[in-house]
mmCIF file of N, CA, C and O and ligand atoms in Angstrom:
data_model
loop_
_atom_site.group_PDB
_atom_site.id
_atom_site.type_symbol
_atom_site.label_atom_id
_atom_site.label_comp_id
_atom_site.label_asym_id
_atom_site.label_seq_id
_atom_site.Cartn_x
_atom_site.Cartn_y
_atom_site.Cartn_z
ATOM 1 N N UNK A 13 13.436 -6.735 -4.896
ATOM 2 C CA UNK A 13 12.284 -7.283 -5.619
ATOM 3 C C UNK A 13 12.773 -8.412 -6.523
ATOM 4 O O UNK A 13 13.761 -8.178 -7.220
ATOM 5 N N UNK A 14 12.222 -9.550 -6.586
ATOM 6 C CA UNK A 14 12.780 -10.757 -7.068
ATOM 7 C C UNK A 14 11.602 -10.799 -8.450
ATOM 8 O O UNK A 14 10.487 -10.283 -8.521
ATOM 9 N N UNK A 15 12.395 -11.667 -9.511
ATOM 10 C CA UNK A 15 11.661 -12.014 -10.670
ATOM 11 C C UNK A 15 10.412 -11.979 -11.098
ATOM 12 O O UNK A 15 9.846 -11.650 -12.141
ATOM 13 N N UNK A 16 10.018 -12.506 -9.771
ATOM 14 C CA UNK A 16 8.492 -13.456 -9.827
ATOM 15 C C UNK A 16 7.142 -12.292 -8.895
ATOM 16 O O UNK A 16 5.971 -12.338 -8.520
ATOM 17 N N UNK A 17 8.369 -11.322 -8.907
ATOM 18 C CA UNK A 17 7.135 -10.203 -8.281
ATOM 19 C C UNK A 17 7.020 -9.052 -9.514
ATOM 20 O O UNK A 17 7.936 -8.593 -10.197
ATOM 21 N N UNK A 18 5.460 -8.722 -9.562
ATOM 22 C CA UNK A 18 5.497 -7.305 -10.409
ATOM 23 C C UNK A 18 4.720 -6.426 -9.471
ATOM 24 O O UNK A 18 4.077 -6.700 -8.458
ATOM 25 N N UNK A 19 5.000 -5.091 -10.202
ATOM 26 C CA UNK A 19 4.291 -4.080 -9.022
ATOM 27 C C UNK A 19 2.834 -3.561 -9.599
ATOM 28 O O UNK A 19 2.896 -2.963 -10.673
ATOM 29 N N UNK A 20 1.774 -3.694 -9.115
ATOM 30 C CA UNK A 20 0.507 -3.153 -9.333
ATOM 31 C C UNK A 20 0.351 -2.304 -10.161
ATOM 32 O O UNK A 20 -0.454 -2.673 -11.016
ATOM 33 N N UNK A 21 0.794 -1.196 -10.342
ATOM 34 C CA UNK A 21 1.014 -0.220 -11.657
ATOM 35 C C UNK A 21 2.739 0.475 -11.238
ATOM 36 O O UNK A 21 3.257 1.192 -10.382
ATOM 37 N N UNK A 22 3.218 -0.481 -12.775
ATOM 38 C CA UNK A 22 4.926 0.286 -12.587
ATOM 39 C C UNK A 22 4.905 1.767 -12.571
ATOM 40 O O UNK A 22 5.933 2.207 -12.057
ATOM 41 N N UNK A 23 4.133 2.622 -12.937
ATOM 42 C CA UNK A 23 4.390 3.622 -13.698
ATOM 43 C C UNK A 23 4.005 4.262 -12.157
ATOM 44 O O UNK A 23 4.420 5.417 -12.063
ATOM 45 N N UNK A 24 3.438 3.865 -11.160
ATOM 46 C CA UNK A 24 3.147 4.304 -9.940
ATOM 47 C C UNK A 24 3.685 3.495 -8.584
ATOM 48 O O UNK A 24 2.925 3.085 -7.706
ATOM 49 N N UNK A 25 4.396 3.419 -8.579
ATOM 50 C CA UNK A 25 5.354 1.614 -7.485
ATOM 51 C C UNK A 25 4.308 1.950 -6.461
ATOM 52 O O UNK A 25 3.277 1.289 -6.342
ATOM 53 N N UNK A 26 4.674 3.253 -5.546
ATOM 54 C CA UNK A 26 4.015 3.711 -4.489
ATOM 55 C C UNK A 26 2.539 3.782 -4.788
ATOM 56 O O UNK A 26 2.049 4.227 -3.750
ATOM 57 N N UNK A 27 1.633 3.590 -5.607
ATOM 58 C CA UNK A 27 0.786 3.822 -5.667
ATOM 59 C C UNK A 27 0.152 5.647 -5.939
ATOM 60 O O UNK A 27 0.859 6.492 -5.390
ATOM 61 N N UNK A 28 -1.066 6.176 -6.716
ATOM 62 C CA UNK A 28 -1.946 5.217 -6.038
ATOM 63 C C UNK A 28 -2.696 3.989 -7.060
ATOM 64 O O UNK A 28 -3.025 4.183 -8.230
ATOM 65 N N UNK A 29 -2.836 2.945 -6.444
ATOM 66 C CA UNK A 29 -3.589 1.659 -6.620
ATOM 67 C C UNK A 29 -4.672 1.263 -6.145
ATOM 68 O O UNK A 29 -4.864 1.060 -4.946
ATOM 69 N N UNK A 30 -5.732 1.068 -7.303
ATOM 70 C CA UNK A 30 -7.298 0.272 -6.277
ATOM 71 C C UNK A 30 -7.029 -0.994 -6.100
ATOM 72 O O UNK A 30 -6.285 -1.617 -6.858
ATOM 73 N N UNK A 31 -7.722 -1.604 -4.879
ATOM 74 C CA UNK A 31 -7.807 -2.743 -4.690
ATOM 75 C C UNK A 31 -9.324 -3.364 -3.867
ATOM 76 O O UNK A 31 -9.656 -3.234 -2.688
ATOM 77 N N UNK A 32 -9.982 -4.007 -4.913
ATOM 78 C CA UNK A 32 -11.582 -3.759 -4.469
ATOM 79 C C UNK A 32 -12.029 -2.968 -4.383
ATOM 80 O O UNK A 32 -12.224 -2.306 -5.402
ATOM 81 N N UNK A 33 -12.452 -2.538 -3.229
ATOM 82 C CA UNK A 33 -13.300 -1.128 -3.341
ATOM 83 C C UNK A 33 -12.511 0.074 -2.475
ATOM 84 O O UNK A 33 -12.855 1.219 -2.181
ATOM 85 N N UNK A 34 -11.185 -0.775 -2.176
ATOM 86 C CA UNK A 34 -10.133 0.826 -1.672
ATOM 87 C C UNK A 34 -9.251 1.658 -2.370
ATOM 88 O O UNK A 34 -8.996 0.999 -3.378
ATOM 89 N N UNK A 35 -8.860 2.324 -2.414
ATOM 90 C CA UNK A 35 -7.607 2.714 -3.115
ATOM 91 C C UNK A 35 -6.377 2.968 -1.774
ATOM 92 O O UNK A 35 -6.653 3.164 -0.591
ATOM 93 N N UNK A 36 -5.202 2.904 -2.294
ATOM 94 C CA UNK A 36 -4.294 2.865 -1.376
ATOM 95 C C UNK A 36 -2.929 3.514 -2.178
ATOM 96 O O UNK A 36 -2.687 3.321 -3.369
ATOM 97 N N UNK A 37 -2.159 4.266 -1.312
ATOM 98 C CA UNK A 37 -1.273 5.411 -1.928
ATOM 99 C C UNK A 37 -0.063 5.601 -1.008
ATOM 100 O O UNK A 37 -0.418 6.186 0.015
ATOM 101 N N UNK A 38 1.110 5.340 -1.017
ATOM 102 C CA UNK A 38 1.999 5.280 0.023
ATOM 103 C C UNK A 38 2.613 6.672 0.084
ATOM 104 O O UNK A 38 3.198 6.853 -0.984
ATOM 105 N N UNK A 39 2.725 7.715 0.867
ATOM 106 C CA UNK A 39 3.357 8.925 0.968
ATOM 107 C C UNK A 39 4.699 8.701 0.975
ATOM 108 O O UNK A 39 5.333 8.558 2.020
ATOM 109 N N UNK A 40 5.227 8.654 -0.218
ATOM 110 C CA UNK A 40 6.852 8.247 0.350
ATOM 111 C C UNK A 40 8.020 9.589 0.852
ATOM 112 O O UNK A 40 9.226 9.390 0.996
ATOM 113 N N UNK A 41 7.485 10.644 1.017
ATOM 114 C CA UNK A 41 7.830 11.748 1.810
ATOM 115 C C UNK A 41 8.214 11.043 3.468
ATOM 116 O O UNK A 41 9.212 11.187 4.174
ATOM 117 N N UNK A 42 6.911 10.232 3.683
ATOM 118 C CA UNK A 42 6.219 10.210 4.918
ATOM 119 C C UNK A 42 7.543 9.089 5.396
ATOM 120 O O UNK A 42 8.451 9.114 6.226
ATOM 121 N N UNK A 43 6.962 7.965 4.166
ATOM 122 C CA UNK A 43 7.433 6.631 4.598
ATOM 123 C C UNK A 43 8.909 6.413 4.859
ATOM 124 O O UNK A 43 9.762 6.752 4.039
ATOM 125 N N UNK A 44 9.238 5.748 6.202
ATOM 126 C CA UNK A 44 10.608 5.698 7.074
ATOM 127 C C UNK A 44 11.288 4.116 6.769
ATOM 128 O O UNK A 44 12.225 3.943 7.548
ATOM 129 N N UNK A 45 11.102 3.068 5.968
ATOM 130 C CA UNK A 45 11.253 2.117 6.032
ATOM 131 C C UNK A 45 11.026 1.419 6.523
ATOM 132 O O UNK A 45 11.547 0.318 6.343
ATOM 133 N N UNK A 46 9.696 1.747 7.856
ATOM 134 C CA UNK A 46 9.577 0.647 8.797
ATOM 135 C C UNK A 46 9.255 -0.802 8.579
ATOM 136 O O UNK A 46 9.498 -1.702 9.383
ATOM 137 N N UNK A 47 8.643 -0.941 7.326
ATOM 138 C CA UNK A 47 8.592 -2.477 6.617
ATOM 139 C C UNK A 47 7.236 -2.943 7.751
ATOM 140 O O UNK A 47 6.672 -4.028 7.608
ATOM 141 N N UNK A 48 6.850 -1.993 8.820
ATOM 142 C CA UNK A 48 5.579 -2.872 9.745
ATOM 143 C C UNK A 48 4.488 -3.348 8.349
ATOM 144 O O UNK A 48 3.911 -4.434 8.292
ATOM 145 N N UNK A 49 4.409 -2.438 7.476
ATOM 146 C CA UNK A 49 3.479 -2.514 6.178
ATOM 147 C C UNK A 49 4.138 -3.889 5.939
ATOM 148 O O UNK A 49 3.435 -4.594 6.663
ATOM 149 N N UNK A 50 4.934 -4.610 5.447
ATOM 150 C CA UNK A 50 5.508 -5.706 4.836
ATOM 151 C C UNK A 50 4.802 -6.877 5.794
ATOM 152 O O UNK A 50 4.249 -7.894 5.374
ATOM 153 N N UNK A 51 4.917 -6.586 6.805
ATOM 154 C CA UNK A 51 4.769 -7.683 8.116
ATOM 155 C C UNK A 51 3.286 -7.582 8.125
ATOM 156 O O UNK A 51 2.743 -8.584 8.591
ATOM 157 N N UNK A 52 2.685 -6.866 7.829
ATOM 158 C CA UNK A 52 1.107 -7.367 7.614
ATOM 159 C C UNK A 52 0.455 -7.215 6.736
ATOM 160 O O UNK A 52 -0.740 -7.509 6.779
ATOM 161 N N UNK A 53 1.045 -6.696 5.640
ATOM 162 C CA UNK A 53 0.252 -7.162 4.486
ATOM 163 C C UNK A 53 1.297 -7.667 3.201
ATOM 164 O O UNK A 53 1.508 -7.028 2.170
ATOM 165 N N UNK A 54 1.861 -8.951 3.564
ATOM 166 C CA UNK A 54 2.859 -9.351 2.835
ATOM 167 C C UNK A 54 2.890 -9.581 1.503
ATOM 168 O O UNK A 54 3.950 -9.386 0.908
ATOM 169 N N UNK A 55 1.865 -9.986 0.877
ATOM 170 C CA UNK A 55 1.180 -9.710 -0.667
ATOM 171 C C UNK A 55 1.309 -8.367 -0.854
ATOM 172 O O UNK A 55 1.827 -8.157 -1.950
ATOM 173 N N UNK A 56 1.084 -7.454 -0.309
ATOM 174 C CA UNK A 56 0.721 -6.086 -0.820
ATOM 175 C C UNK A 56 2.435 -4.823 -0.793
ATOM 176 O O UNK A 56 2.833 -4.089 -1.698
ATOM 177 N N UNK A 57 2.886 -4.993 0.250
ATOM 178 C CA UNK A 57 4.314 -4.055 0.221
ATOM 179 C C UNK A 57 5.256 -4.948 -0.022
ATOM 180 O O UNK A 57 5.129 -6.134 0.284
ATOM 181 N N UNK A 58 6.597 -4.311 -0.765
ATOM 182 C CA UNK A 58 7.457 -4.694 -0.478
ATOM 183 C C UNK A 58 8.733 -3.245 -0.443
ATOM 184 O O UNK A 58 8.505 -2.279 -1.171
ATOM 185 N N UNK A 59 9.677 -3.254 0.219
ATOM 186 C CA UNK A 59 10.596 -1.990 0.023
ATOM 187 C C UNK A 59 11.521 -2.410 -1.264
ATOM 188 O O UNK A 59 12.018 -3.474 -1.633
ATOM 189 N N UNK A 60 11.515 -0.622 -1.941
ATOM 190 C CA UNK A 60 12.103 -0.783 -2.975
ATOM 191 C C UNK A 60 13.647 -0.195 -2.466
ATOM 192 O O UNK A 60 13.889 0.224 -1.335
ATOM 193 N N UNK A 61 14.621 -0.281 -3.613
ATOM 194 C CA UNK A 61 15.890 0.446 -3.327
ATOM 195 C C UNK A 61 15.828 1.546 -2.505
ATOM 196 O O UNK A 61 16.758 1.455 -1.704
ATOM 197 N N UNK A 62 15.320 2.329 -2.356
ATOM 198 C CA UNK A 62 15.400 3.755 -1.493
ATOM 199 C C UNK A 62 14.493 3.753 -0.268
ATOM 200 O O UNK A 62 13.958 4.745 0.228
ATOM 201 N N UNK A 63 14.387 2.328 0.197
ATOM 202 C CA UNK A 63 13.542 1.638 1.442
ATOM 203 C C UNK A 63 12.391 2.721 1.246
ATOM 204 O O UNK A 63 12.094 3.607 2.047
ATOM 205 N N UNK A 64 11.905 2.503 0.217
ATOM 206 C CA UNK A 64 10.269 2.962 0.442
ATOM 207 C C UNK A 64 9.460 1.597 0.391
ATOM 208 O O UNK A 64 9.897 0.502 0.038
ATOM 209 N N UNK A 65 7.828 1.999 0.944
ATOM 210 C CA UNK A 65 6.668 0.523 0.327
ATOM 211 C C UNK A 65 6.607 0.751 -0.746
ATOM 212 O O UNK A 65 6.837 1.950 -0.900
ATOM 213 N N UNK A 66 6.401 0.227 -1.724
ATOM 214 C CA UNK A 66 5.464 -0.175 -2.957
ATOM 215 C C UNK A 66 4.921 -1.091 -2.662
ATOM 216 O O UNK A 66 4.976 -1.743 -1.619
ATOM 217 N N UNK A 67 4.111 -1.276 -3.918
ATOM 218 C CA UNK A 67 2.578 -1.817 -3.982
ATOM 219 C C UNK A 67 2.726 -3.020 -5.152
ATOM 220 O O UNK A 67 2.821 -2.784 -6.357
ATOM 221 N N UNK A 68 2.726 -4.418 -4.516
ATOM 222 C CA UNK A 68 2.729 -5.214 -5.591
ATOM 223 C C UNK A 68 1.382 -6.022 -6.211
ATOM 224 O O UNK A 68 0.317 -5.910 -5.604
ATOM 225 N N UNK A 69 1.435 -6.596 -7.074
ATOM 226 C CA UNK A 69 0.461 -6.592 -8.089
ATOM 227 C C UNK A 69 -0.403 -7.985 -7.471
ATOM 228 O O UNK A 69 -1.461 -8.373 -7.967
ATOM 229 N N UNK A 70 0.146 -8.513 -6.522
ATOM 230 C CA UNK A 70 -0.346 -9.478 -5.457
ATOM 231 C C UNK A 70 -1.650 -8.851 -4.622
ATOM 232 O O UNK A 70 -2.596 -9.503 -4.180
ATOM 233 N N UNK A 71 -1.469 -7.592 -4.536
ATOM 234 C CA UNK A 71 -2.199 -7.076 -3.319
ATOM 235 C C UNK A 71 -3.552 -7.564 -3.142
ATOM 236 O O UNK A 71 -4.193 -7.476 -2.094
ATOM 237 N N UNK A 72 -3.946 -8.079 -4.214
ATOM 238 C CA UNK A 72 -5.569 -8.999 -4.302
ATOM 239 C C UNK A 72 -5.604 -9.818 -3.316
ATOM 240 O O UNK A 72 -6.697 -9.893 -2.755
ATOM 241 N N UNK A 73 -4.537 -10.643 -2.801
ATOM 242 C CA UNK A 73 -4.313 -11.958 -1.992
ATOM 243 C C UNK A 73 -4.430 -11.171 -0.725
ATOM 244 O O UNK A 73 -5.130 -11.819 0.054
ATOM 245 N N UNK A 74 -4.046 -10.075 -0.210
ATOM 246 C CA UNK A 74 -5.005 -9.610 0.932
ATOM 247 C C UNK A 74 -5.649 -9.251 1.378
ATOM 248 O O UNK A 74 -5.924 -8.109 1.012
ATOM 249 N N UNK A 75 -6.581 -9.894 2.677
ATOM 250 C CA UNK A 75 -8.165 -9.408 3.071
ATOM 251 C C UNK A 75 -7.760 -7.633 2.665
ATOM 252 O O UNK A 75 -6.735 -7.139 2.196
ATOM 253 N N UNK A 76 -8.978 -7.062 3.062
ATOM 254 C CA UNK A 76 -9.511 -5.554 3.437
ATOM 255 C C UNK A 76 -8.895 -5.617 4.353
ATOM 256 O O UNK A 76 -7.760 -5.186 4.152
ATOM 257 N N UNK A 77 -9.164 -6.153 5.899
ATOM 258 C CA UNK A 77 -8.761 -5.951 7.006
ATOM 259 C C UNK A 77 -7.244 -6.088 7.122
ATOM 260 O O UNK A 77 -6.579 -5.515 7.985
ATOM 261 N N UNK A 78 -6.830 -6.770 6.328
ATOM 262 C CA UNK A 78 -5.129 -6.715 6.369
ATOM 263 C C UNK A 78 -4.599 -5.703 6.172
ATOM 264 O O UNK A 78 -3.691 -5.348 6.924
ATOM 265 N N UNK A 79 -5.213 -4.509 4.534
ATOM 266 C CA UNK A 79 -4.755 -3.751 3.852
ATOM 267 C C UNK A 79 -5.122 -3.147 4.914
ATOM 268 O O UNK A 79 -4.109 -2.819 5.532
ATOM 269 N N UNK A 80 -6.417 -2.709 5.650
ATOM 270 C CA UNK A 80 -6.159 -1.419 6.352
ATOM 271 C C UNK A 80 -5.255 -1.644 7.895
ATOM 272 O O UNK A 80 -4.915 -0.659 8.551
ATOM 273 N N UNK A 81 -5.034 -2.632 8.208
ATOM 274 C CA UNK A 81 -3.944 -2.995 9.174
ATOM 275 C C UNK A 81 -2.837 -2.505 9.057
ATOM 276 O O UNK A 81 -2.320 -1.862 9.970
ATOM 277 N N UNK A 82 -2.268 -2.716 7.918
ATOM 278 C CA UNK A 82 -1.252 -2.337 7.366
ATOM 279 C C UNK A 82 -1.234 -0.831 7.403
ATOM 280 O O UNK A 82 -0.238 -0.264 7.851
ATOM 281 N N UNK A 83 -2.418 -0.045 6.897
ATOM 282 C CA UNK A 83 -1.878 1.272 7.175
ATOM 283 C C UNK A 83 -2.191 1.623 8.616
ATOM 284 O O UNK A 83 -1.591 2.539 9.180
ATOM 285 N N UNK A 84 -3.179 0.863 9.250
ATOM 286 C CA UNK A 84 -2.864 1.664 10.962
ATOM 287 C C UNK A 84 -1.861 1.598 11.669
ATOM 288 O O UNK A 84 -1.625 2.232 12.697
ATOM 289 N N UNK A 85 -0.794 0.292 10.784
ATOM 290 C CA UNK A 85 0.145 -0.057 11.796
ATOM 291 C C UNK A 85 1.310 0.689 11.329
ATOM 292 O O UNK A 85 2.386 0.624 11.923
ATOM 293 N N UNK A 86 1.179 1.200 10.572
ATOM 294 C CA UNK A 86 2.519 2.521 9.834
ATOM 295 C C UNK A 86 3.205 3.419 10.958
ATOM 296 O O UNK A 86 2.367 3.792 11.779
ATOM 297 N N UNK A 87 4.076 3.722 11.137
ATOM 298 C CA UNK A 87 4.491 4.388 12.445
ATOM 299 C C UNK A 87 4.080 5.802 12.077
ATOM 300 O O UNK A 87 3.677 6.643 12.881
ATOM 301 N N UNK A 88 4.265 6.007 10.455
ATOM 302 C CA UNK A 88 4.252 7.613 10.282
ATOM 303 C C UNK A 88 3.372 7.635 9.334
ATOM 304 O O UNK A 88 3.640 8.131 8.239
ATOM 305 N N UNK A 89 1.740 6.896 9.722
ATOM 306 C CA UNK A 89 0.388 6.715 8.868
ATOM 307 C C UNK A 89 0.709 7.511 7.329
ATOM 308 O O UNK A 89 0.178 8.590 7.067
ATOM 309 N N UNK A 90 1.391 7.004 6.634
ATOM 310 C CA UNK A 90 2.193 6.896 5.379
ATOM 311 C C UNK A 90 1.281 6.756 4.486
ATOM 312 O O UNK A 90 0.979 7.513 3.563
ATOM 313 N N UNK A 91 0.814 5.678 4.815
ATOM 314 C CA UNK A 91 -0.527 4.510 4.160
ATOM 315 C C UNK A 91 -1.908 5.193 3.915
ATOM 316 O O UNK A 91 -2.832 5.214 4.727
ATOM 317 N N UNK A 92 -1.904 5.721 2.731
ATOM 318 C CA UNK A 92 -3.208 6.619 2.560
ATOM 319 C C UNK A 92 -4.382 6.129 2.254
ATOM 320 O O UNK A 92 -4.336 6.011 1.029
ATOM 321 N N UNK A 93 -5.417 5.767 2.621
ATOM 322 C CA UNK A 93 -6.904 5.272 2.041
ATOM 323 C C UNK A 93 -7.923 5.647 1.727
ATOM 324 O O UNK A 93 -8.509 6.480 2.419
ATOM 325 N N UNK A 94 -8.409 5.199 0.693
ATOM 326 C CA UNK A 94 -9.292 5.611 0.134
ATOM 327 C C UNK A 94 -10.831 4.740 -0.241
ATOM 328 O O UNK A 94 -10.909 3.544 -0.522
ATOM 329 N N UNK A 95 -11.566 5.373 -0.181
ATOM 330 C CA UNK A 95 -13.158 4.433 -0.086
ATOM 331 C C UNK A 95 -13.162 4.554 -1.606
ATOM 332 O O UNK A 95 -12.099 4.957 -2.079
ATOM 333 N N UNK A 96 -14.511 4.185 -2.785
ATOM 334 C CA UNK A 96 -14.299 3.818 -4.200
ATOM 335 C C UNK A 96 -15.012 5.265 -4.609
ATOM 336 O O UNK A 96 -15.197 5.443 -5.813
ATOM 337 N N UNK A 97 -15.363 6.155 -3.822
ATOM 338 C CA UNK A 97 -15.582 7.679 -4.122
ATOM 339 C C UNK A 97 -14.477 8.566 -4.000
ATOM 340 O O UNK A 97 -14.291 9.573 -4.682
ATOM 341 N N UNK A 98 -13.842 8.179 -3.196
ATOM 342 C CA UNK A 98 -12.588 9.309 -3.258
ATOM 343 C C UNK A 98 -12.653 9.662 -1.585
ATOM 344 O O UNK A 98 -12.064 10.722 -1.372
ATOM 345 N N UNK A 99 -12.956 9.331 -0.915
ATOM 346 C CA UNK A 99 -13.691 9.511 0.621
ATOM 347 C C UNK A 99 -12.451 9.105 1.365
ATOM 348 O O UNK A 99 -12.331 7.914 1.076
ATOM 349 N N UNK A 100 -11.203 9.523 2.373
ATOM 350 C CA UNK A 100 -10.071 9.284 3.200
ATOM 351 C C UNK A 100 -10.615 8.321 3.908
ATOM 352 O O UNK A 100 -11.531 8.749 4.610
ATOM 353 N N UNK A 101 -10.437 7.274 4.002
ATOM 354 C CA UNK A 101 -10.783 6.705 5.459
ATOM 355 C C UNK A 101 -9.644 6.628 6.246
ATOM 356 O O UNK A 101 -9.804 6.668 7.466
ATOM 357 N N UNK A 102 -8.351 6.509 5.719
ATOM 358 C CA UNK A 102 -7.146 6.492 6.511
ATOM 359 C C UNK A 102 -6.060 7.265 6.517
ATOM 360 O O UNK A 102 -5.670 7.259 5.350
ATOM 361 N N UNK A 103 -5.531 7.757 6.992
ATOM 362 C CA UNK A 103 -5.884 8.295 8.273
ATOM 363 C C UNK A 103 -6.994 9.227 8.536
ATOM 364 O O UNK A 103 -7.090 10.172 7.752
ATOM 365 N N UNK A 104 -7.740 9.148 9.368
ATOM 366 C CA UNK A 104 -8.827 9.991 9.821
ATOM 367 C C UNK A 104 -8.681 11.521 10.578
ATOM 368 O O UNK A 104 -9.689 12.140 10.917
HETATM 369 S S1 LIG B 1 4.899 0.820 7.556
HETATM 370 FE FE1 LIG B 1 4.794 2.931 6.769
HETATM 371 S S2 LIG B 1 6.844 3.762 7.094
HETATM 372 FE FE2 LIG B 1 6.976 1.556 7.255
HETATM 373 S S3 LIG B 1 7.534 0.883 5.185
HETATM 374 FE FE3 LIG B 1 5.315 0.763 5.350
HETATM 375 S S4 LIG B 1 4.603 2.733 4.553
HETATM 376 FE FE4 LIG B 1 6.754 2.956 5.020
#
């Protein structure tokens, strides 16, 4: 993580974090380093020291459709979502 990045809420790297009307929460049990999260929603992950995602404070700069890209494209659906009630949409 370089200078010029901060993370969405430090006190939570992995989340969870709202963003519009989702919330989003990285299982880092789950999460394998695959970085596919990085590769499509490049505002939003980056891996920290212990190759987990976190959640950077950028994540505004990507569509909806990116953020939930990002978690379909998770190998080990890591990427938890949430509607602005509390409602899973991801994984289903
Ligand atoms: S795609 Fe999934 S497993 Fe890979 S780094 Fe992101 S959250 Fe972790």
């Amino acid at each position: 993580m370089s200078d010029d990045q901060k993370l969405k809420d430090p006190q939570n790297p992995s989340g969870p974090v709202t963003v519009r009307n989702m919330t989003f929460h990285v299982d880092r049990d789950l999460c394998i380093g695959a970085a596919t999260c990085v590769a499509i929603a490049p505002n939003t992950y980056i891996m920290d020291s212990e190759a987990k995602a976190i959640i950077l404070d950028t994540a505004d700069n990507d569509t909806d459709d990116a953020l939930l890209d990002a978690a379909r494209g998770c190998p080990t659906a890591a990427i938890i979502v949430q509607d602005k009630d509390g409602h899973q949409i991801f994984p289903q």
